Amino acid sequence: MVMRYLPSGFSPVALLSALLWWSPASATKPVPDEFVAPLQATAATSMHAPPKGAGRVRTVKDDKMGMPVLQARTAQEAIAAAVAQHAAGCRMLRFSSDGFGWIVTGAANYAATENPVAVRRGRQEARFKAFVDARTRLAECLRGLPSETRQQISERLAQDDAIRLALINLAANDEERREQALRILARGFVAYAVNDDSATVRVHLVTTPRTATRLTRPTANAVEAISLPEGLNQMLAEAGGGLIPPVGNRLIVVNATGELALVGYAINLIGVHPDPAAQSKLRTDAEKIATRHATEALTGLATDDAVAWQSGLDEASRDEIRTAANGYEDGEPSVRRFGQIRDLMMASIKDDPGFQTVREGSLPSATMVKRFGSDETVAVVVVYTPPVKKREVIPPAQQQPTAPATAPASTARALPAPLPDAPAAPASDTPAIQSTPMDKP
């Protein structure tokens, strides 16, 4: 892989501009979203019934692809058909005139015992395992695609100005460009739904060229999105679905504007007691513990010290954190490039009083806390958004980079935001999440 670096002595401000100049928030005309993910749905997003006269879904045998292909009028219909199969695996989607993507289903079992606490713990562990299984299946599925399909993916993603420049700068030849395109697609998935049926948890992930141009995960603990709210939506969906380790942090960045958000989170199981008052106290205690862990994880992100906040966790939690980081290598071009952006963005806020407060282990007044969960778990997400002056978004055609920079193998993108006329999403078996508005602690 050919890596391109800036000359020594290049100023940090110029370096950050060079790293971000190609950001995708261009003058591209918005288009309707392909589908609505149940895990993204909130009370403000009504899940109405499927439209009358919806087209049927056909399963096409494609020997060249080496996997079943679901063909439908819309992505929503094809995805619903795949979810209804209740089977782990990877399936290609074809929809509309030229739309395509993949849905992958991961599965994990948990023991059904008479101990309710053990069942809750087993179910939570199964959700994470099913998510990891789905993510692994997706990467393997895409790696096995024939060369002509890889080329089609590369060409489709290259229609986005940002990704086109990323592919040009990260790859020395067509083969490397196709490989980088697959990585973009594999990390640009949407967590679609979670189903729990008869002690088996199934997690469904969906990726299409459109989702991959709107959101990416350049490292295990980072999200690049076209806006902070949309990046947080995905973070909240994964936390609410129990798809991530019980404690962790995320750095969410918007390359187009220079905005960033530091996030710490924790998901804690609630004990079981027959007395309502005692049960209420168990929930309150679980929330307090989750808030403390989330705050510690946020501090660890601000100080770049993972040892301190992970030292108080049990070995099982630390194992899940290590597992979540699988698939990322320090030598990857996209990982190295994001490391540069992270260092420069964090340096740009080093004098912010609120950031200093976070580094000291406290929550500044501007911190927002999201508390939600089910009868079995409580999740707390702590978000600090440093004040930054937004950069003006300049269409790529008008931008002139001052020097060659290490371009990313993925670009800032966000989750599909449901529109009033978006296709209806099928019901999910995910336990209802009782949310409260963002509030200050």
Short mmCIF file of C-alpha atoms in Angstrom, two decimals:
data_model
loop_
_atom_site.label_atom_id
_atom_site.label_comp_id
_atom_site.label_asym_id
_atom_site.label_seq_id
_atom_site.Cartn_x
_atom_site.Cartn_y
_atom_site.Cartn_z
CA MET A 1 0.00 0.00 0.00
CA VAL A 2 1.40 3.41 -0.92
CA MET A 3 1.13 5.94 1.89
CA ARG A 4 1.50 9.64 1.23
CA TYR A 5 2.81 11.93 3.92
CA LEU A 6 3.14 15.66 4.30
CA PRO A 7 6.58 17.27 4.21
CA SER A 8 8.28 17.95 7.53
CA GLY A 9 7.61 21.41 8.90
CA PHE A 10 4.05 21.51 7.54
CA SER A 11 1.98 23.45 10.08
CA PRO A 12 -0.68 21.63 12.15
CA VAL A 13 -3.41 23.96 10.88
CA ALA A 14 -2.44 23.33 7.28
CA LEU A 15 -2.16 19.62 8.00
CA LEU A 16 -5.68 19.44 9.41
CA SER A 17 -7.01 21.36 6.42
CA ALA A 18 -5.20 19.04 4.04
CA LEU A 19 -6.50 15.96 5.81
CA LEU A 20 -10.09 17.20 5.71
CA TRP A 21 -10.33 19.18 2.47
CA TRP A 22 -12.05 16.41 0.60
CA SER A 23 -14.95 16.08 3.08
CA PRO A 24 -18.19 14.79 1.54
CA ALA A 25 -20.57 17.47 2.76
CA SER A 26 -20.75 18.84 -0.73
CA ALA A 27 -23.53 20.26 -2.83
CA THR A 28 -24.89 16.81 -3.57
CA LYS A 29 -28.67 16.88 -3.85
CA PRO A 30 -30.31 14.85 -1.05
CA VAL A 31 -32.10 11.70 -2.10
CA PRO A 32 -34.74 9.66 -0.25
CA ASP A 33 -33.42 7.06 2.15
CA GLU A 34 -33.34 3.45 1.07
CA PHE A 35 -34.77 1.99 4.29
CA VAL A 36 -35.65 2.69 7.92
CA ALA A 37 -33.88 0.64 10.60
CA PRO A 38 -36.05 -0.38 13.58
CA LEU A 39 -33.11 0.21 15.94
CA GLN A 40 -33.09 3.82 14.76
CA ALA A 41 -36.80 4.32 15.30
CA THR A 42 -37.96 6.60 18.11
CA ALA A 43 -41.32 7.93 19.20
CA ALA A 44 -40.86 10.69 16.65
CA THR A 45 -40.42 8.17 13.87
CA SER A 46 -43.72 6.41 13.32
CA MET A 47 -43.55 2.91 11.92
CA HIS A 48 -46.54 2.79 9.65
CA ALA A 49 -47.87 -0.23 7.79
CA PRO A 50 -46.26 -1.37 4.54
CA PRO A 51 -47.77 0.33 1.48
CA LYS A 52 -50.49 -1.51 -0.35
CA GLY A 53 -49.45 -3.24 -3.51
CA ALA A 54 -45.86 -3.74 -2.36
CA GLY A 55 -43.92 -5.86 -4.81
CA ARG A 56 -42.90 -9.41 -4.03
CA VAL A 57 -39.40 -10.53 -3.20
CA ARG A 58 -37.65 -13.12 -5.32
CA THR A 59 -34.67 -15.24 -4.33
CA VAL A 60 -32.34 -15.42 -7.29
CA LYS A 61 -29.67 -18.10 -7.56
CA ASP A 62 -26.46 -16.47 -8.68
CA ASP A 63 -23.64 -19.00 -9.00
CA LYS A 64 -21.13 -16.28 -9.82
CA MET A 65 -21.90 -14.39 -6.60
CA GLY A 66 -21.75 -17.54 -4.51
CA MET A 67 -24.65 -16.43 -2.30
CA PRO A 68 -28.42 -16.01 -2.49
CA VAL A 69 -29.63 -12.73 -3.95
CA LEU A 70 -32.89 -11.17 -2.78
CA GLN A 71 -34.49 -9.04 -5.46
CA ALA A 72 -37.31 -6.62 -4.68
CA ARG A 73 -38.79 -3.29 -5.65
CA THR A 74 -37.36 -1.55 -2.58
CA ALA A 75 -34.51 -2.16 -0.17
CA GLN A 76 -37.00 -2.27 2.72
CA GLU A 77 -38.88 -5.18 1.16
CA ALA A 78 -35.71 -7.14 0.44
CA ILE A 79 -34.38 -6.57 3.96
CA ALA A 80 -37.68 -7.61 5.56
CA ALA A 81 -37.65 -10.82 3.52
CA ALA A 82 -34.13 -11.63 4.73
CA VAL A 83 -35.00 -10.95 8.36
CA ALA A 84 -38.08 -13.18 8.06
CA GLN A 85 -35.88 -16.16 7.14
CA HIS A 86 -34.64 -16.33 10.75
CA ALA A 87 -31.31 -17.73 9.61
CA ALA A 88 -27.72 -16.63 10.03
CA GLY A 89 -25.86 -15.81 6.85
CA CYS A 90 -25.05 -13.20 4.23
CA ARG A 91 -27.46 -12.25 1.46
CA MET A 92 -27.06 -9.80 -1.36
CA LEU A 93 -29.88 -7.31 -1.98
CA ARG A 94 -30.95 -5.94 -5.33
CA PHE A 95 -33.63 -3.28 -5.49
CA SER A 96 -35.00 -0.42 -7.59
CA SER A 97 -33.35 -0.10 -10.99
CA ASP A 98 -29.71 -0.39 -9.89
CA GLY A 99 -29.63 -0.46 -6.09
CA PHE A 100 -27.69 -3.16 -4.30
CA GLY A 101 -26.30 -3.99 -0.89
CA TRP A 102 -25.95 -6.78 1.64
CA ILE A 103 -27.76 -7.89 4.77
CA VAL A 104 -25.92 -10.15 7.16
CA THR A 105 -27.39 -11.97 10.14
CA GLY A 106 -25.32 -13.10 13.09
CA ALA A 107 -26.65 -15.44 15.75
CA ALA A 108 -25.83 -16.56 19.28
CA ASN A 109 -27.60 -18.73 21.84
CA TYR A 110 -28.07 -18.35 25.57
CA ALA A 111 -29.22 -20.84 28.16
CA ALA A 112 -32.80 -20.73 29.43
CA THR A 113 -32.55 -21.24 33.20
CA GLU A 114 -34.77 -20.56 36.17
CA ASN A 115 -32.36 -17.91 37.41
CA PRO A 116 -33.64 -14.62 35.95
CA VAL A 117 -30.36 -12.79 36.52
CA ALA A 118 -28.45 -15.53 34.69
CA VAL A 119 -30.91 -15.34 31.81
CA ARG A 120 -30.48 -11.58 31.54
CA ARG A 121 -26.72 -11.87 31.59
CA GLY A 122 -26.78 -14.65 29.03
CA ARG A 123 -29.09 -12.68 26.76
CA GLN A 124 -26.89 -9.60 26.96
CA GLU A 125 -23.76 -11.61 26.17
CA ALA A 126 -25.57 -13.28 23.27
CA ARG A 127 -26.49 -9.90 21.76
CA PHE A 128 -22.85 -8.86 21.68
CA LYS A 129 -21.73 -12.23 20.31
CA ALA A 130 -24.39 -12.12 17.59
CA PHE A 131 -23.27 -8.61 16.61
CA VAL A 132 -19.64 -9.71 16.37
CA ASP A 133 -20.73 -12.77 14.40
CA ALA A 134 -22.65 -10.58 11.96
CA ARG A 135 -19.79 -8.12 11.55
CA THR A 136 -17.35 -10.98 10.91
CA ARG A 137 -19.71 -12.62 8.41
CA LEU A 138 -20.06 -9.33 6.56
CA ALA A 139 -16.31 -8.88 6.15
CA GLU A 140 -15.87 -12.48 5.01
CA CYS A 141 -18.82 -12.24 2.66
CA LEU A 142 -17.45 -9.18 0.91
CA ARG A 143 -13.93 -10.62 0.70
CA GLY A 144 -15.33 -13.56 -1.25
CA LEU A 145 -16.94 -11.46 -3.99
CA PRO A 146 -15.82 -11.99 -7.59
CA SER A 147 -13.57 -9.37 -9.19
CA GLU A 148 -16.31 -7.88 -11.39
CA THR A 149 -18.52 -7.27 -8.34
CA ARG A 150 -15.61 -5.69 -6.50
CA GLN A 151 -15.11 -3.40 -9.45
CA GLN A 152 -18.80 -2.49 -9.47
CA ILE A 153 -18.62 -1.59 -5.77
CA SER A 154 -15.52 0.52 -6.33
CA GLU A 155 -17.12 2.36 -9.23
CA ARG A 156 -20.35 2.99 -7.32
CA LEU A 157 -18.57 4.30 -4.23
CA ALA A 158 -16.31 6.45 -6.39
CA GLN A 159 -19.36 8.39 -7.52
CA ASP A 160 -19.07 10.10 -4.14
CA ASP A 161 -16.38 12.79 -4.45
CA ALA A 162 -14.92 12.10 -1.02
CA ILE A 163 -14.56 8.36 -1.49
CA ARG A 164 -13.21 8.80 -5.00
CA LEU A 165 -10.38 10.94 -3.65
CA ALA A 166 -9.84 8.49 -0.78
CA LEU A 167 -9.49 5.58 -3.18
CA ILE A 168 -7.09 7.52 -5.39
CA ASN A 169 -4.86 8.54 -2.51
CA LEU A 170 -4.88 5.26 -0.60
CA ALA A 171 -4.32 2.90 -3.48
CA ALA A 172 -1.52 2.48 -5.97
CA ASN A 173 -3.50 0.38 -8.44
CA ASP A 174 -6.97 -0.90 -9.29
CA GLU A 175 -6.65 -3.98 -7.08
CA GLU A 176 -5.85 -1.88 -4.03
CA ARG A 177 -8.69 0.51 -4.84
CA ARG A 178 -11.11 -2.39 -4.93
CA GLU A 179 -9.77 -3.65 -1.59
CA GLN A 180 -10.21 -0.25 0.03
CA ALA A 181 -13.73 0.01 -1.38
CA LEU A 182 -14.63 -3.30 0.28
CA ARG A 183 -13.31 -2.02 3.61
CA ILE A 184 -15.43 1.10 3.27
CA LEU A 185 -18.51 -0.98 2.56
CA ALA A 186 -17.81 -3.43 5.40
CA ARG A 187 -17.47 -0.60 7.95
CA GLY A 188 -20.31 1.52 6.63
CA PHE A 189 -23.10 -0.74 7.85
CA VAL A 190 -26.27 0.18 9.73
CA ALA A 191 -27.31 -1.85 12.76
CA TYR A 192 -30.76 -2.74 11.47
CA ALA A 193 -32.54 -4.88 14.08
CA VAL A 194 -32.18 -7.38 16.92
CA ASN A 195 -34.48 -10.39 17.30
CA ASP A 196 -34.66 -12.61 20.38
CA ASP A 197 -36.50 -15.88 19.78
CA SER A 198 -36.40 -19.05 21.88
CA ALA A 199 -33.03 -18.38 23.52
CA THR A 200 -31.47 -17.38 20.21
CA VAL A 201 -30.48 -13.80 19.45
CA ARG A 202 -30.14 -12.65 15.85
CA VAL A 203 -28.55 -9.35 14.88
CA HIS A 204 -29.07 -7.92 11.40
CA LEU A 205 -26.65 -5.48 9.77
CA VAL A 206 -27.22 -3.80 6.41
CA THR A 207 -24.71 -2.08 4.18
CA THR A 208 -25.20 -0.41 0.81
CA PRO A 209 -23.09 2.10 -1.11
CA ARG A 210 -25.42 4.78 0.23
CA THR A 211 -24.95 3.87 3.92
CA ALA A 212 -21.22 3.56 3.31
CA THR A 213 -21.02 7.12 2.00
CA ARG A 214 -22.83 8.47 5.05
CA LEU A 215 -21.20 6.78 8.03
CA THR A 216 -18.02 4.89 8.77
CA ARG A 217 -16.06 3.42 11.65
CA PRO A 218 -12.40 4.19 10.85
CA THR A 219 -11.30 2.60 14.13
CA ALA A 220 -13.01 0.50 16.76
CA ASN A 221 -13.67 3.57 18.93
CA ALA A 222 -14.46 6.21 16.33
CA VAL A 223 -17.34 7.25 14.11
CA GLU A 224 -17.19 9.70 11.23
CA ALA A 225 -20.59 11.09 10.26
CA ILE A 226 -22.09 13.94 8.28
CA SER A 227 -23.53 15.41 11.49
CA LEU A 228 -23.11 14.89 15.20
CA PRO A 229 -26.81 14.03 15.81
CA GLU A 230 -26.72 11.35 13.13
CA GLY A 231 -23.48 9.90 14.45
CA LEU A 232 -24.99 9.82 17.92
CA ASN A 233 -28.12 8.12 16.59
CA GLN A 234 -26.05 5.14 15.50
CA MET A 235 -24.17 5.14 18.80
CA LEU A 236 -27.43 5.16 20.77
CA ALA A 237 -28.92 2.43 18.60
CA GLU A 238 -25.98 0.11 19.19
CA ALA A 239 -25.98 0.84 22.93
CA GLY A 240 -29.75 0.40 23.17
CA GLY A 241 -29.56 -2.87 21.28
CA GLY A 242 -26.82 -4.17 23.57
CA LEU A 243 -24.54 -4.71 20.58
CA ILE A 244 -21.37 -3.21 22.02
CA PRO A 245 -19.23 -3.96 25.09
CA PRO A 246 -20.79 -3.06 28.46
CA VAL A 247 -18.47 -0.05 28.84
CA GLY A 248 -16.63 2.04 26.27
CA ASN A 249 -16.14 5.33 24.53
CA ARG A 250 -16.41 6.82 21.06
CA LEU A 251 -15.04 9.85 19.31
CA ILE A 252 -17.56 11.17 16.80
CA VAL A 253 -16.24 13.61 14.22
CA VAL A 254 -17.74 15.58 11.36
CA ASN A 255 -14.94 16.18 8.89
CA ALA A 256 -16.88 18.72 6.88
CA THR A 257 -17.25 21.19 9.75
CA GLY A 258 -14.55 20.23 12.24
CA GLU A 259 -17.13 19.36 14.91
CA LEU A 260 -16.51 16.53 17.32
CA ALA A 261 -18.17 14.87 20.30
CA LEU A 262 -16.58 12.81 23.04
CA VAL A 263 -18.81 9.97 24.21
CA GLY A 264 -18.59 7.61 27.16
CA TYR A 265 -21.19 4.90 27.66
CA ALA A 266 -22.07 2.00 29.95
CA ILE A 267 -24.71 -0.71 29.84
CA ASN A 268 -25.56 -2.31 33.17
CA LEU A 269 -27.77 -5.24 34.07
CA ILE A 270 -30.55 -4.68 36.61
CA GLY A 271 -30.97 -7.18 39.42
CA VAL A 272 -34.25 -8.93 40.16
CA HIS A 273 -36.32 -8.61 43.36
CA PRO A 274 -40.00 -9.48 43.98
CA ASP A 275 -40.62 -6.34 46.02
CA PRO A 276 -41.40 -3.33 43.77
CA ALA A 277 -39.61 -0.86 46.03
CA ALA A 278 -36.51 -3.03 46.16
CA GLN A 279 -36.68 -3.53 42.41
CA SER A 280 -36.82 0.23 41.90
CA LYS A 281 -33.73 0.64 44.08
CA LEU A 282 -31.90 -2.01 42.06
CA ARG A 283 -32.60 -0.02 38.92
CA THR A 284 -31.45 3.21 40.53
CA ASP A 285 -28.25 1.58 41.73
CA ALA A 286 -27.62 0.09 38.28
CA GLU A 287 -28.04 3.53 36.72
CA LYS A 288 -25.60 5.09 39.19
CA ILE A 289 -22.99 2.44 38.41
CA ALA A 290 -23.52 2.90 34.66
CA THR A 291 -23.16 6.67 35.01
CA ARG A 292 -19.88 6.27 36.88
CA HIS A 293 -18.48 3.82 34.33
CA ALA A 294 -19.58 6.01 31.43
CA THR A 295 -17.93 9.05 33.01
CA GLU A 296 -14.70 7.14 33.58
CA ALA A 297 -14.71 5.96 29.96
CA LEU A 298 -15.27 9.54 28.79
CA THR A 299 -12.32 10.69 30.89
CA GLY A 300 -10.20 7.93 29.41
CA LEU A 301 -11.04 9.16 25.92
CA ALA A 302 -10.07 12.74 26.82
CA THR A 303 -6.80 11.68 28.44
CA ASP A 304 -6.04 8.96 25.90
CA ASP A 305 -5.64 6.50 28.78
CA ALA A 306 -7.50 3.22 28.43
CA VAL A 307 -5.78 1.55 31.39
CA ALA A 308 -7.36 3.70 34.08
CA TRP A 309 -11.02 3.24 33.16
CA GLN A 310 -10.65 -0.41 32.14
CA SER A 311 -8.82 -1.43 35.31
CA GLY A 312 -12.04 -1.43 37.32
CA LEU A 313 -13.86 -3.75 34.91
CA ASP A 314 -14.19 -7.50 35.20
CA GLU A 315 -12.26 -9.74 32.84
CA ALA A 316 -15.35 -10.59 30.79
CA SER A 317 -15.94 -6.90 30.02
CA ARG A 318 -12.30 -6.39 29.06
CA ASP A 319 -12.51 -9.41 26.79
CA GLU A 320 -15.49 -7.93 24.99
CA ILE A 321 -13.64 -4.63 24.52
CA ARG A 322 -10.73 -6.50 22.94
CA THR A 323 -13.11 -8.51 20.78
CA ALA A 324 -14.83 -5.35 19.54
CA ALA A 325 -11.45 -4.07 18.33
CA ASN A 326 -10.76 -7.16 16.23
CA GLY A 327 -10.46 -6.48 12.53
CA TYR A 328 -8.55 -3.22 12.90
CA GLU A 329 -4.79 -3.11 12.43
CA ASP A 330 -2.58 -0.20 13.42
CA GLY A 331 -0.83 -0.33 10.05
CA GLU A 332 -4.02 0.15 8.05
CA PRO A 333 -3.97 3.35 5.97
CA SER A 334 -7.41 4.39 7.24
CA VAL A 335 -6.44 3.76 10.87
CA ARG A 336 -3.19 5.70 10.54
CA ARG A 337 -4.93 8.55 8.76
CA PHE A 338 -7.64 8.81 11.42
CA GLY A 339 -4.94 8.81 14.09
CA GLN A 340 -3.58 12.01 12.55
CA ILE A 341 -7.00 13.62 12.46
CA ARG A 342 -7.74 12.56 16.02
CA ASP A 343 -4.49 14.01 17.36
CA LEU A 344 -5.03 17.30 15.57
CA MET A 345 -8.67 17.63 16.59
CA MET A 346 -7.89 16.87 20.22
CA ALA A 347 -5.04 19.37 20.15
CA SER A 348 -7.41 22.02 18.79
CA ILE A 349 -9.59 21.79 21.94
CA LYS A 350 -6.83 21.38 24.53
CA ASP A 351 -7.45 24.88 25.95
CA ASP A 352 -11.23 24.43 26.23
CA PRO A 353 -12.19 24.65 29.94
CA GLY A 354 -14.88 22.00 29.55
CA PHE A 355 -12.41 19.60 27.96
CA GLN A 356 -10.03 20.16 30.85
CA THR A 357 -12.86 19.40 33.28
CA VAL A 358 -13.51 16.10 31.50
CA ARG A 359 -9.80 15.25 31.67
CA GLU A 360 -9.96 15.79 35.43
CA GLY A 361 -12.74 13.22 35.75
CA SER A 362 -15.71 15.55 36.17
CA LEU A 363 -18.60 16.49 33.91
CA PRO A 364 -18.82 20.13 32.76
CA SER A 365 -22.18 21.87 32.74
CA ALA A 366 -22.43 21.50 28.95
CA THR A 367 -22.32 17.70 29.18
CA MET A 368 -25.44 15.88 28.04
CA VAL A 369 -26.52 12.56 29.50
CA LYS A 370 -28.86 10.09 27.83
CA ARG A 371 -30.43 7.47 30.08
CA PHE A 372 -32.51 4.66 28.62
CA GLY A 373 -33.01 0.93 28.75
CA SER A 374 -35.45 -1.90 29.27
CA ASP A 375 -36.70 -3.83 32.27
CA GLU A 376 -33.45 -5.83 32.19
CA THR A 377 -30.78 -3.25 31.47
CA VAL A 378 -30.03 0.42 31.87
CA ALA A 379 -27.74 2.32 29.52
CA VAL A 380 -26.14 5.68 30.12
CA VAL A 381 -24.45 7.68 27.37
CA VAL A 382 -22.48 10.77 28.40
CA VAL A 383 -21.70 13.26 25.63
CA TYR A 384 -19.43 16.29 25.71
CA THR A 385 -19.34 18.46 22.59
CA PRO A 386 -16.53 21.05 22.73
CA PRO A 387 -17.38 24.43 21.24
CA VAL A 388 -15.66 24.77 17.87
CA LYS A 389 -15.97 27.23 15.06
CA LYS A 390 -17.53 25.42 12.15
CA ARG A 391 -15.57 25.45 8.94
CA GLU A 392 -17.34 26.63 5.82
CA VAL A 393 -18.20 23.74 3.55
CA ILE A 394 -16.69 24.22 0.10
CA PRO A 395 -17.76 22.03 -2.82
CA PRO A 396 -14.90 19.71 -3.83
CA ALA A 397 -14.63 21.29 -7.29
CA GLN A 398 -13.63 24.61 -5.71
CA GLN A 399 -11.09 23.17 -3.27
CA GLN A 400 -7.36 23.11 -3.93
CA PRO A 401 -5.28 21.03 -1.52
CA THR A 402 -2.03 22.71 -0.55
CA ALA A 403 -0.07 19.50 -0.30
CA PRO A 404 -0.61 15.76 -0.74
CA ALA A 405 -2.15 14.31 2.37
CA THR A 406 -2.85 10.92 3.80
CA ALA A 407 -6.41 10.45 2.59
CA PRO A 408 -8.79 8.06 4.35
CA ALA A 409 -10.01 4.68 3.32
CA SER A 410 -13.39 5.84 4.53
CA THR A 411 -15.16 9.14 4.75
CA ALA A 412 -17.52 11.01 7.01
CA ARG A 413 -21.02 9.73 6.67
CA ALA A 414 -24.14 9.24 8.72
CA LEU A 415 -27.16 7.05 9.16
CA PRO A 416 -30.18 7.34 6.93
CA ALA A 417 -32.57 9.77 8.57
CA PRO A 418 -36.17 8.58 8.07
CA LEU A 419 -38.24 10.80 5.81
CA PRO A 420 -42.03 11.05 5.84
CA ASP A 421 -42.27 9.06 2.61
CA ALA A 422 -39.60 6.51 3.50
CA PRO A 423 -40.57 2.85 3.15
CA ALA A 424 -42.06 1.32 6.26
CA ALA A 425 -39.85 -0.80 8.48
CA PRO A 426 -40.98 -4.18 9.74
CA ALA A 427 -41.56 -4.66 13.44
CA SER A 428 -38.57 -5.66 15.54
CA ASP A 429 -38.46 -8.05 18.47
CA THR A 430 -36.03 -5.74 20.24
CA PRO A 431 -37.31 -4.84 23.73
CA ALA A 432 -38.79 -1.37 23.81
CA ILE A 433 -36.34 1.33 24.80
CA GLN A 434 -37.80 3.84 27.18
CA SER A 435 -35.89 7.02 26.40
CA THR A 436 -35.62 10.32 28.13
CA PRO A 437 -34.56 13.52 26.36
CA MET A 438 -30.94 14.56 26.54
CA ASP A 439 -30.43 16.12 29.93
CA LYS A 440 -27.66 17.44 32.09
CA PRO A 441 -26.50 15.40 35.06
#
